[in-house]
Each structure stands twice: as C-alpha cells, then as structure tokens.
CSV table of C-alpha atoms in Angstrom, one decimal:
chain,number,residue,atom,x,y,z
B,26,MET,CA,96.2,123.5,92.0
B,27,THR,CA,94.5,122.7,95.3
B,28,VAL,CA,92.6,125.4,97.1
B,29,VAL,CA,93.0,125.3,100.9
B,30,ILE,CA,90.2,126.8,102.9
B,31,ASN,CA,90.9,127.7,106.6
B,32,ALA,CA,87.9,126.7,108.7
B,33,ARG,CA,89.7,126.2,112.0
B,34,GLU,CA,87.6,128.9,113.6
B,35,GLY,CA,84.4,127.3,112.5
B,36,VAL,CA,81.8,127.8,109.8
B,37,ASP,CA,82.6,130.6,107.3
B,38,GLU,CA,79.7,130.7,104.8
B,39,ARG,CA,81.6,132.7,102.2
B,40,LYS,CA,84.5,130.3,102.1
B,41,LEU,CA,82.3,127.1,102.3
B,42,ARG,CA,80.3,128.3,99.3
B,43,VAL,CA,83.4,127.9,97.2
B,44,ALA,CA,83.9,124.3,98.4
B,45,ALA,CA,80.1,123.6,97.9
B,46,ARG,CA,80.2,124.9,94.4
B,47,LEU,CA,83.2,122.6,93.6
B,48,LEU,CA,81.2,119.6,95.0
B,49,ARG,CA,78.2,120.4,92.8
B,50,GLU,CA,80.6,120.6,89.8
B,51,GLY,CA,81.7,117.0,90.6
B,52,ARG,CA,85.1,118.0,91.9
B,53,LEU,CA,86.9,116.4,94.8
B,54,VAL,CA,86.8,118.2,98.1
B,55,ALA,CA,88.4,117.0,101.4
B,56,PHE,CA,86.7,118.2,104.6
B,57,PRO,CA,86.7,117.5,108.3
B,58,THR,CA,84.2,115.4,110.1
B,59,GLU,CA,84.0,114.5,113.8
B,60,THR,CA,85.7,111.2,113.0
B,61,VAL,CA,88.4,111.7,110.3
B,62,TYR,CA,88.7,113.8,107.1
B,63,GLY,CA,86.6,112.8,104.2
B,64,LEU,CA,87.3,113.0,100.4
B,65,GLY,CA,84.0,114.0,99.0
B,66,THR,CA,82.1,114.5,95.8
B,67,ASP,CA,78.5,114.4,94.6
B,68,ALA,CA,77.3,110.9,95.5
B,69,LEU,CA,74.9,110.8,92.5
B,70,ASN,CA,77.4,111.8,89.9
B,71,GLU,CA,78.9,108.6,88.6
B,72,GLY,CA,81.9,110.1,86.9
B,73,ALA,CA,82.8,112.2,89.9
B,74,VAL,CA,82.6,109.2,92.2
B,75,ARG,CA,84.9,107.2,89.9
B,76,ARG,CA,87.4,109.9,90.3
B,77,ILE,CA,87.5,109.3,94.1
B,78,PHE,CA,88.5,105.6,93.4
B,79,GLU,CA,91.2,106.7,90.9
B,80,VAL,CA,92.8,109.3,93.2
B,81,LYS,CA,92.8,107.1,96.3
B,82,GLY,CA,93.8,104.0,94.4
B,83,ARG,CA,90.8,102.3,96.0
B,84,PRO,CA,89.4,99.0,94.8
B,85,ALA,CA,86.1,99.4,92.9
B,86,ASP,CA,84.3,96.9,95.1
B,87,ASN,CA,85.0,98.8,98.3
B,88,PRO,CA,81.7,100.8,98.9
B,89,LEU,CA,81.6,104.5,99.9
B,90,ILE,CA,79.7,106.1,102.7
B,91,VAL,CA,77.2,108.7,101.6
B,92,HIS,CA,77.1,111.8,103.9
B,93,VAL,CA,73.8,113.7,104.2
B,94,ALA,CA,72.7,116.8,106.1
B,95,SER,CA,69.1,115.8,106.9
B,96,MET,CA,67.2,112.6,107.7
B,97,GLU,CA,64.9,113.1,104.7
B,98,TRP,CA,67.8,111.8,102.5
B,99,LEU,CA,67.3,108.3,104.0
B,100,TRP,CA,64.1,107.8,102.0
B,101,LYS,CA,65.7,109.3,98.8
B,102,LEU,CA,68.8,107.0,99.0
B,103,ALA,CA,67.3,103.8,100.4
B,104,ARG,CA,64.6,101.5,98.9
B,105,LEU,CA,63.5,100.5,102.4
B,106,VAL,CA,64.0,102.3,105.7
B,107,PRO,CA,63.1,100.0,108.6
B,108,GLU,CA,61.9,101.5,111.9
B,109,THR,CA,65.2,100.5,113.5
B,110,ALA,CA,67.0,102.8,111.2
B,111,VAL,CA,64.6,105.7,112.0
B,112,THR,CA,65.1,105.0,115.8
B,113,LEU,CA,68.9,105.0,115.5
B,114,ALA,CA,69.0,108.1,113.3
B,115,ARG,CA,66.8,110.1,115.6
B,116,ARG,CA,69.0,109.1,118.6
B,117,PHE,CA,72.5,109.3,117.1
B,118,TRP,CA,72.4,111.7,114.1
B,119,PRO,CA,74.2,113.9,113.6
B,120,GLY,CA,77.0,111.6,114.8
B,121,PRO,CA,79.5,108.8,114.0
B,122,LEU,CA,77.0,106.1,113.0
B,123,THR,CA,76.6,104.8,109.4
B,124,LEU,CA,73.5,102.8,108.5
B,125,VAL,CA,73.6,100.2,105.7
B,126,LEU,CA,70.2,99.9,103.9
B,127,PRO,CA,68.8,98.5,100.7
B,128,ALA,CA,69.8,101.0,98.0
B,129,GLY,CA,67.4,103.0,96.0
B,130,LYS,CA,67.4,103.1,92.2
B,131,GLY,CA,69.0,106.5,92.1
B,132,VAL,CA,72.3,105.6,93.8
B,133,PRO,CA,74.9,104.8,91.2
B,134,GLU,CA,76.5,101.4,91.2
B,135,VAL,CA,80.0,102.8,91.7
B,136,THR,CA,78.9,104.6,94.9
B,137,ARG,CA,77.5,101.3,96.2
B,138,GLY,CA,80.7,99.3,95.3
B,139,GLY,CA,78.5,97.1,93.0
B,140,LEU,CA,76.3,96.0,95.9
B,141,ASP,CA,72.5,96.4,96.4
B,142,THR,CA,73.0,98.3,99.6
B,143,VAL,CA,73.9,101.9,100.4
B,144,ALA,CA,75.7,103.2,103.5
B,145,VAL,CA,74.5,106.6,104.9
B,146,ARG,CA,75.5,108.8,107.7
B,147,MET,CA,75.0,112.4,108.9
B,148,PRO,CA,78.3,113.9,110.3
B,149,ALA,CA,78.2,115.9,113.5
B,150,HIS,CA,81.0,118.3,112.5
B,151,PRO,CA,79.5,121.8,111.9
B,152,VAL,CA,81.7,122.5,109.0
B,153,ALA,CA,80.8,119.2,107.3
B,154,LEU,CA,77.1,119.6,107.9
B,155,ARG,CA,77.0,123.2,106.5
B,156,LEU,CA,79.1,122.2,103.5
B,157,ILE,CA,76.7,119.4,102.6
B,158,GLU,CA,73.7,121.7,103.1
B,159,LEU,CA,75.3,124.3,100.8
B,160,ALA,CA,76.2,121.7,98.2
B,161,GLU,CA,72.5,120.5,98.2
B,162,ARG,CA,73.8,117.1,97.3
B,163,PRO,CA,74.5,113.8,99.2
B,164,VAL,CA,78.3,113.6,99.4
B,165,ALA,CA,80.1,110.3,98.9
B,166,ALA,CA,83.2,110.5,101.1
B,167,PRO,CA,85.7,107.8,102.1
B,168,SER,CA,88.6,108.9,104.3
B,169,ALA,CA,90.9,111.4,102.6
B,170,ASN,CA,94.0,109.2,102.4
B,171,ILE,CA,95.8,107.1,99.9
B,172,SER,CA,94.0,103.7,100.1
B,173,GLY,CA,95.6,101.5,102.7
B,174,ARG,CA,97.4,104.3,104.6
B,175,PRO,CA,96.4,105.6,108.1
B,176,SER,CA,93.3,107.7,108.0
B,177,PRO,CA,93.7,111.5,108.2
B,178,THR,CA,92.8,113.3,111.4
B,179,ASP,CA,94.4,116.6,110.5
B,180,ALA,CA,94.4,118.7,107.3
B,181,SER,CA,98.2,118.3,107.1
B,182,HIS,CA,97.7,114.6,106.5
B,183,VAL,CA,95.4,115.3,103.6
B,184,VAL,CA,97.9,117.8,102.2
B,185,GLU,CA,100.6,115.1,102.5
B,186,ASP,CA,98.5,112.6,100.4
B,187,PHE,CA,96.6,114.8,98.0
B,188,TYR,CA,97.8,118.3,97.6
B,189,GLY,CA,97.9,119.1,93.9
B,190,ARG,CA,95.6,116.2,93.1
B,191,ILE,CA,92.2,117.4,94.3
B,192,ALA,CA,90.3,120.6,93.9
B,193,CYS,CA,90.0,121.7,97.6
B,194,ILE,CA,90.9,121.0,101.2
B,195,VAL,CA,88.8,122.5,103.9
B,196,ASP,CA,91.1,122.7,107.0
B,197,GLY,CA,89.1,122.3,110.2
B,198,GLY,CA,92.1,121.4,112.4
B,199,GLN,CA,92.3,118.1,114.2
B,200,THR,CA,89.2,115.9,114.2
B,201,PRO,CA,87.7,115.3,117.7
B,202,ILE,CA,87.1,111.6,117.6
B,203,GLY,CA,89.9,110.2,115.5
B,204,VAL,CA,88.5,106.9,114.2
B,205,GLU,CA,85.9,106.4,111.5
B,206,SER,CA,82.2,106.0,112.0
B,207,THR,CA,80.6,102.8,113.4
B,208,VAL,CA,78.9,100.9,110.5
B,209,LEU,CA,75.7,99.0,111.2
B,210,ASP,CA,74.0,96.7,108.7
B,211,LEU,CA,70.2,96.8,109.0
B,212,THR,CA,69.3,94.6,106.0
B,213,GLY,CA,69.0,91.4,108.0
B,214,GLU,CA,66.8,90.1,110.8
B,215,ARG,CA,69.1,91.6,113.4
B,216,PRO,CA,71.4,94.6,113.3
B,217,LEU,CA,74.9,93.5,112.4
B,218,LEU,CA,78.1,95.5,113.3
B,219,LEU,CA,80.3,95.7,110.2
B,220,ARG,CA,82.9,98.1,111.6
B,221,PRO,CA,83.4,99.4,115.1
B,222,GLY,CA,84.0,103.2,115.2
B,223,GLY,CA,83.2,106.5,116.9
B,224,LEU,CA,80.0,105.3,118.4
B,225,PRO,CA,80.6,102.4,120.9
B,226,LEU,CA,78.6,99.2,120.4
B,227,GLU,CA,77.4,99.4,124.0
B,228,GLU,CA,75.6,102.7,123.2
B,229,ILE,CA,73.8,101.2,120.2
B,230,GLU,CA,72.7,98.1,122.2
B,231,LYS,CA,71.1,100.3,124.8
B,232,VAL,CA,68.7,101.5,122.1
B,233,VAL,CA,68.1,98.5,119.9
B,234,GLY,CA,69.1,95.5,122.0
B,235,PRO,CA,71.7,92.8,121.1
B,236,VAL,CA,73.7,93.4,117.9
B,237,ASP,CA,75.5,90.7,116.0
B,238,VAL,CA,79.2,91.2,115.2
B,239,HIS,CA,80.7,90.4,111.8
B,240,PRO,CA,83.9,88.3,111.9
B,241,ALA,CA,85.7,91.1,110.0
B,242,VAL,CA,85.5,93.2,113.1
B,243,ARG,CA,87.9,90.8,114.8
B,244,GLY,CA,90.3,91.0,111.9
B,245,GLU,CA,89.0,88.3,109.5
B,246,LEU,CA,88.8,89.4,105.9
B,247,THR,CA,85.7,88.8,103.8
B,248,ASN,CA,85.0,88.3,100.1
B,249,VAL,CA,82.1,90.7,100.1
B,250,ALA,CA,82.5,94.1,101.8
B,251,LYS,CA,79.3,96.0,102.7
B,252,SER,CA,81.4,98.5,104.6
B,253,PRO,CA,84.9,100.0,104.2
B,254,GLY,CA,87.5,98.3,106.2
B,255,MET,CA,86.2,94.7,105.8
B,256,LYS,CA,88.0,93.3,102.7
B,257,TYR,CA,91.3,95.1,102.1
B,258,ARG,CA,94.4,96.0,104.0
B,259,HIS,CA,93.8,99.3,105.8
B,260,TYR,CA,95.3,101.9,108.1
B,261,SER,CA,98.9,100.8,107.5
B,262,PRO,CA,101.9,103.1,107.7
B,263,ARG,CA,105.0,102.4,105.6
B,264,ALA,CA,106.8,100.9,108.6
B,265,ARG,CA,106.0,97.3,109.7
B,266,VAL,CA,103.5,97.3,112.6
B,267,ILE,CA,103.7,94.8,115.5
B,268,LEU,CA,100.7,94.9,117.9
B,269,VAL,CA,101.3,93.5,121.4
B,270,GLU,CA,98.1,92.8,123.4
B,271,GLY,CA,97.1,91.0,126.6
B,272,ASP,CA,98.0,91.5,130.3
B,273,LYS,CA,99.1,95.1,130.7
B,274,GLY,CA,102.2,94.2,132.7
B,275,LYS,CA,103.3,91.5,130.4
B,276,VAL,CA,102.6,93.7,127.4
B,277,ALA,CA,105.0,96.4,128.7
B,278,GLU,CA,107.7,93.8,129.3
B,279,ARG,CA,107.3,92.2,125.9
B,280,ILE,CA,107.5,95.6,124.2
B,281,ASP,CA,110.9,96.3,125.8
B,282,GLU,CA,112.1,92.9,124.8
B,283,LEU,CA,111.0,93.4,121.2
B,284,VAL,CA,112.7,96.8,121.0
B,285,ASP,CA,116.0,95.2,122.1
B,286,GLU,CA,115.6,92.3,119.7
B,287,LEU,CA,114.8,94.5,116.7
B,288,ARG,CA,117.5,97.1,117.4
B,289,LYS,CA,120.1,94.3,117.5
B,290,LYS,CA,119.1,93.5,114.0
B,291,GLY,CA,119.9,97.0,113.0
B,292,LEU,CA,116.3,98.2,112.7
B,293,LYS,CA,115.1,101.6,113.8
B,294,VAL,CA,112.2,101.0,116.2
B,295,GLY,CA,109.3,103.3,117.1
B,296,VAL,CA,106.9,102.6,120.0
B,297,MET,CA,103.3,103.8,120.4
B,298,ALA,CA,102.0,103.2,123.9
B,299,MET,CA,100.2,104.6,127.0
B,300,GLU,CA,103.5,104.4,129.0
B,301,ARG,CA,107.0,105.6,128.1
B,302,HIS,CA,109.3,103.0,126.5
B,303,ARG,CA,112.9,103.3,125.3
B,304,ALA,CA,113.0,103.3,121.6
B,305,ASP,CA,114.4,105.3,118.6
B,306,ALA,CA,111.1,107.1,118.5
B,307,PHE,CA,108.2,107.2,120.9
B,308,PHE,CA,104.6,108.4,120.5
B,309,TYR,CA,102.3,108.8,123.5
B,310,LEU,CA,99.0,107.1,122.7
B,311,GLY,CA,97.2,108.7,125.6
B,312,SER,CA,95.9,107.8,129.1
B,313,SER,CA,92.4,106.5,128.0
B,314,VAL,CA,90.8,104.7,125.1
B,315,GLU,CA,89.2,108.0,124.0
B,316,GLU,CA,92.7,109.6,123.8
B,317,ALA,CA,94.0,106.5,122.0
B,318,ALA,CA,91.2,106.8,119.4
B,319,LYS,CA,92.1,110.4,118.8
B,320,ASN,CA,95.8,109.7,118.5
B,321,VAL,CA,96.1,106.3,116.8
B,322,PHE,CA,96.3,107.4,113.2
B,323,ARG,CA,98.3,110.5,114.0
B,324,GLY,CA,100.8,108.3,115.9
B,325,LEU,CA,101.3,105.9,113.0
B,326,ARG,CA,101.8,108.8,110.6
B,327,GLU,CA,104.2,110.6,113.0
B,328,LEU,CA,106.4,107.5,113.5
B,329,ASP,CA,106.5,107.0,109.8
B,330,ARG,CA,107.6,110.5,109.3
B,331,ARG,CA,110.4,109.9,111.8
B,332,GLY,CA,111.7,107.1,109.6
B,333,VAL,CA,111.3,104.0,111.7
B,334,ASP,CA,111.5,100.6,110.2
B,335,VAL,CA,109.1,99.0,112.7
B,336,ILE,CA,106.4,100.3,115.0
B,337,VAL,CA,105.6,98.4,118.1
B,338,VAL,CA,102.1,99.2,119.5
B,339,GLU,CA,100.5,98.6,122.8
B,340,GLY,CA,97.0,97.2,122.6
B,341,VAL,CA,94.2,98.8,124.6
B,342,GLU,CA,91.2,97.5,126.4
B,343,GLU,CA,88.3,96.5,124.0
B,344,LYS,CA,85.6,98.5,125.7
B,345,GLY,CA,83.9,101.6,124.4
B,346,LEU,CA,86.1,103.2,121.7
B,347,GLY,CA,88.8,100.6,122.5
B,348,MET,CA,87.0,98.2,120.2
B,349,ALA,CA,87.5,100.5,117.3
B,350,VAL,CA,91.1,101.3,118.2
B,351,MET,CA,92.0,97.6,118.4
B,352,ASN,CA,90.2,96.9,115.1
B,353,ARG,CA,92.3,99.5,113.4
B,354,LEU,CA,95.5,98.3,115.0
B,355,ARG,CA,94.9,94.7,114.1
B,356,LYS,CA,94.4,95.7,110.5
B,357,ALA,CA,97.5,97.8,110.5
B,358,ALA,CA,99.5,95.0,111.9
B,359,GLY,CA,98.1,92.3,109.6
B,360,SER,CA,99.4,88.9,110.8
B,361,THR,CA,101.9,90.4,113.2
B,362,VAL,CA,99.9,90.4,116.4
B,363,LEU,CA,101.5,89.1,119.6
B,364,LYS,CA,99.3,88.0,122.5
B,365,VAL,CA,100.9,87.8,125.9
C-alpha cells in the first residue's frame, strides 16, 4: 500500500515526519521539488538505492542526483570541492542547479552509476527541504516516473506510474518550474553543461564566465553519462512525437500540413503548441518559454491520456528556459525532428 500525504498547503511537520522515517528505513518516497517530483531514498543505503533502479526500470549506469538540505553535505559527499562549486552553491542554492564533483569514498557505487563522480543539489521547494532535514540523510532521487516516460510535475503523474509500488507519495501539487535541474560538471578545467534545466545557462555564466556545452545537450547520445538524460531515451510518451522547429510562421504552417497528412493515414493526432491548431486533441503550451517549461511534461502526458497516436509539437526559442524545453522535446522526438 502507498501512503499519500497531502502537502498542498505547505510544510506539515507531523505528516512529513512519517515520510522522513520511511526514508531513513530505506523505503521509497516520492516528493515534490521546484523542478519535478523526485523518487527518493537514503543515498548512502546501497540496497535502498538499488530498489529505485528496479522500480523505475532504470539502467544501472545512469547516475542519480543526491539531494541535500545544507551546503555542509558537499564536503561529506565529494572528495574535492573546488571554489567554483562553493561560489555557485552560495549563489544558486537552494535552487535547480546540480553540481557534478569527484565522489567521496562514502558514496555507494550504485548511487554514482559506477562513475567516480557524484551529482549533488539542494532543492528550493520548502516541502522537499524540510523532508530531507527531517530524514537527516542525503536523498538520492531521480524523477518519479517510469524510466523513459515524461517526468512528473504533479502528484497525479506519480500515482499513475507508482501507486502500490512505493511506500509514500508526498503530494505538493504542481511543481513550479516543470523541467529538471541544470547539471554542471565541475571536474574539468572549465565548467561543462551536461543538461540544461531550471536554471538558465545565461545566469550561470554571469557568475562563472563561459561554460562549455556537452554535445548531449543538443541531442547527441554519449557512451558515458555523468548526468541523467545524456545516454538513454528520455521524456517520451506512448505516442510518437514529431518536433517542428524553425521560423515561427513556417512552423505553424508545417504543423497544419502534418496534421492533415497524418489524419489521412487514419491516425489520431494531438498538437502541443503556443497557438491554436486544428487536431483531434490540442494542448496549449503557453505564451512564454517559462510557461512552456511548466507545461511540457504535463502536455505530453495529457495527450497520451487522450489516446492520440502522434503528438506534433511546436519548438520554442532556445533562450533562458527554452534551452531546457528544446532539450526535452528533442529527446522525446528522437530522430523525428523537422526543421523549417
């Protein structure tokens, strides 16, 4: 049986102590962060962490992000903490920034995905922070979804994927950002962006200067993944996804053409865009990249729920959070990306 804790009104110490106790016991607890819902357990409990991989169907070489409630954990989890990491943590924590550092001896190999690095972040959501504080443990937590599916931005998504399979779901309502954290590798000579996310690259560069960008950010898969989202198919609904990107006017025209072409083949077509399009099902992505980030995973799940065969998605401008949105959409679409 899965215990569902209502935390929509904010932090309730009595209720969160139940979830914290389950975490300490090595059980699996889903909880809201400012980005997406996480599926957490004690990051230092090897057996408990293995259970995350089993329940999600996650490949063992796909590392987890360790969530902490104070900066002091950096020195407990990492073998080396460069000054750049301290500067970034002081500026952006709590917040949607994950730092990849050389791992300390106490971090289990399963948590690290077999690598010699550890990924650490401090979430900004008050429920997540207090839960981790009460657990008195660092919490390993990938997104709370079946591996490869769109990430969960509402507790209902977690219920859909995991009810009856995990110990607890803390329901904090819809997450405010909607895409996962930005992941920055600090183990090389210069910071390297491994995954764009809730903290725009432009904001990071204002603090540390130029940041290199890994080819995986543009959709190329890699053999070694220091961050989630680099090596495997991610964010995909059951329906086939077609991403259309380029000149806005041409994109709108191409989407309408695609809908007609696909419907003539007898397919049920959904459209996710910033402007209304005729289709069997339509999801409004929003009027800004911030709204698109908040809605992108919800839209993919909603159109899946409505039983479409194909989802045609309008690309967004790759500035600010738009970089993270396009990264997720390209991975959801795989090779089906049309540039106009």
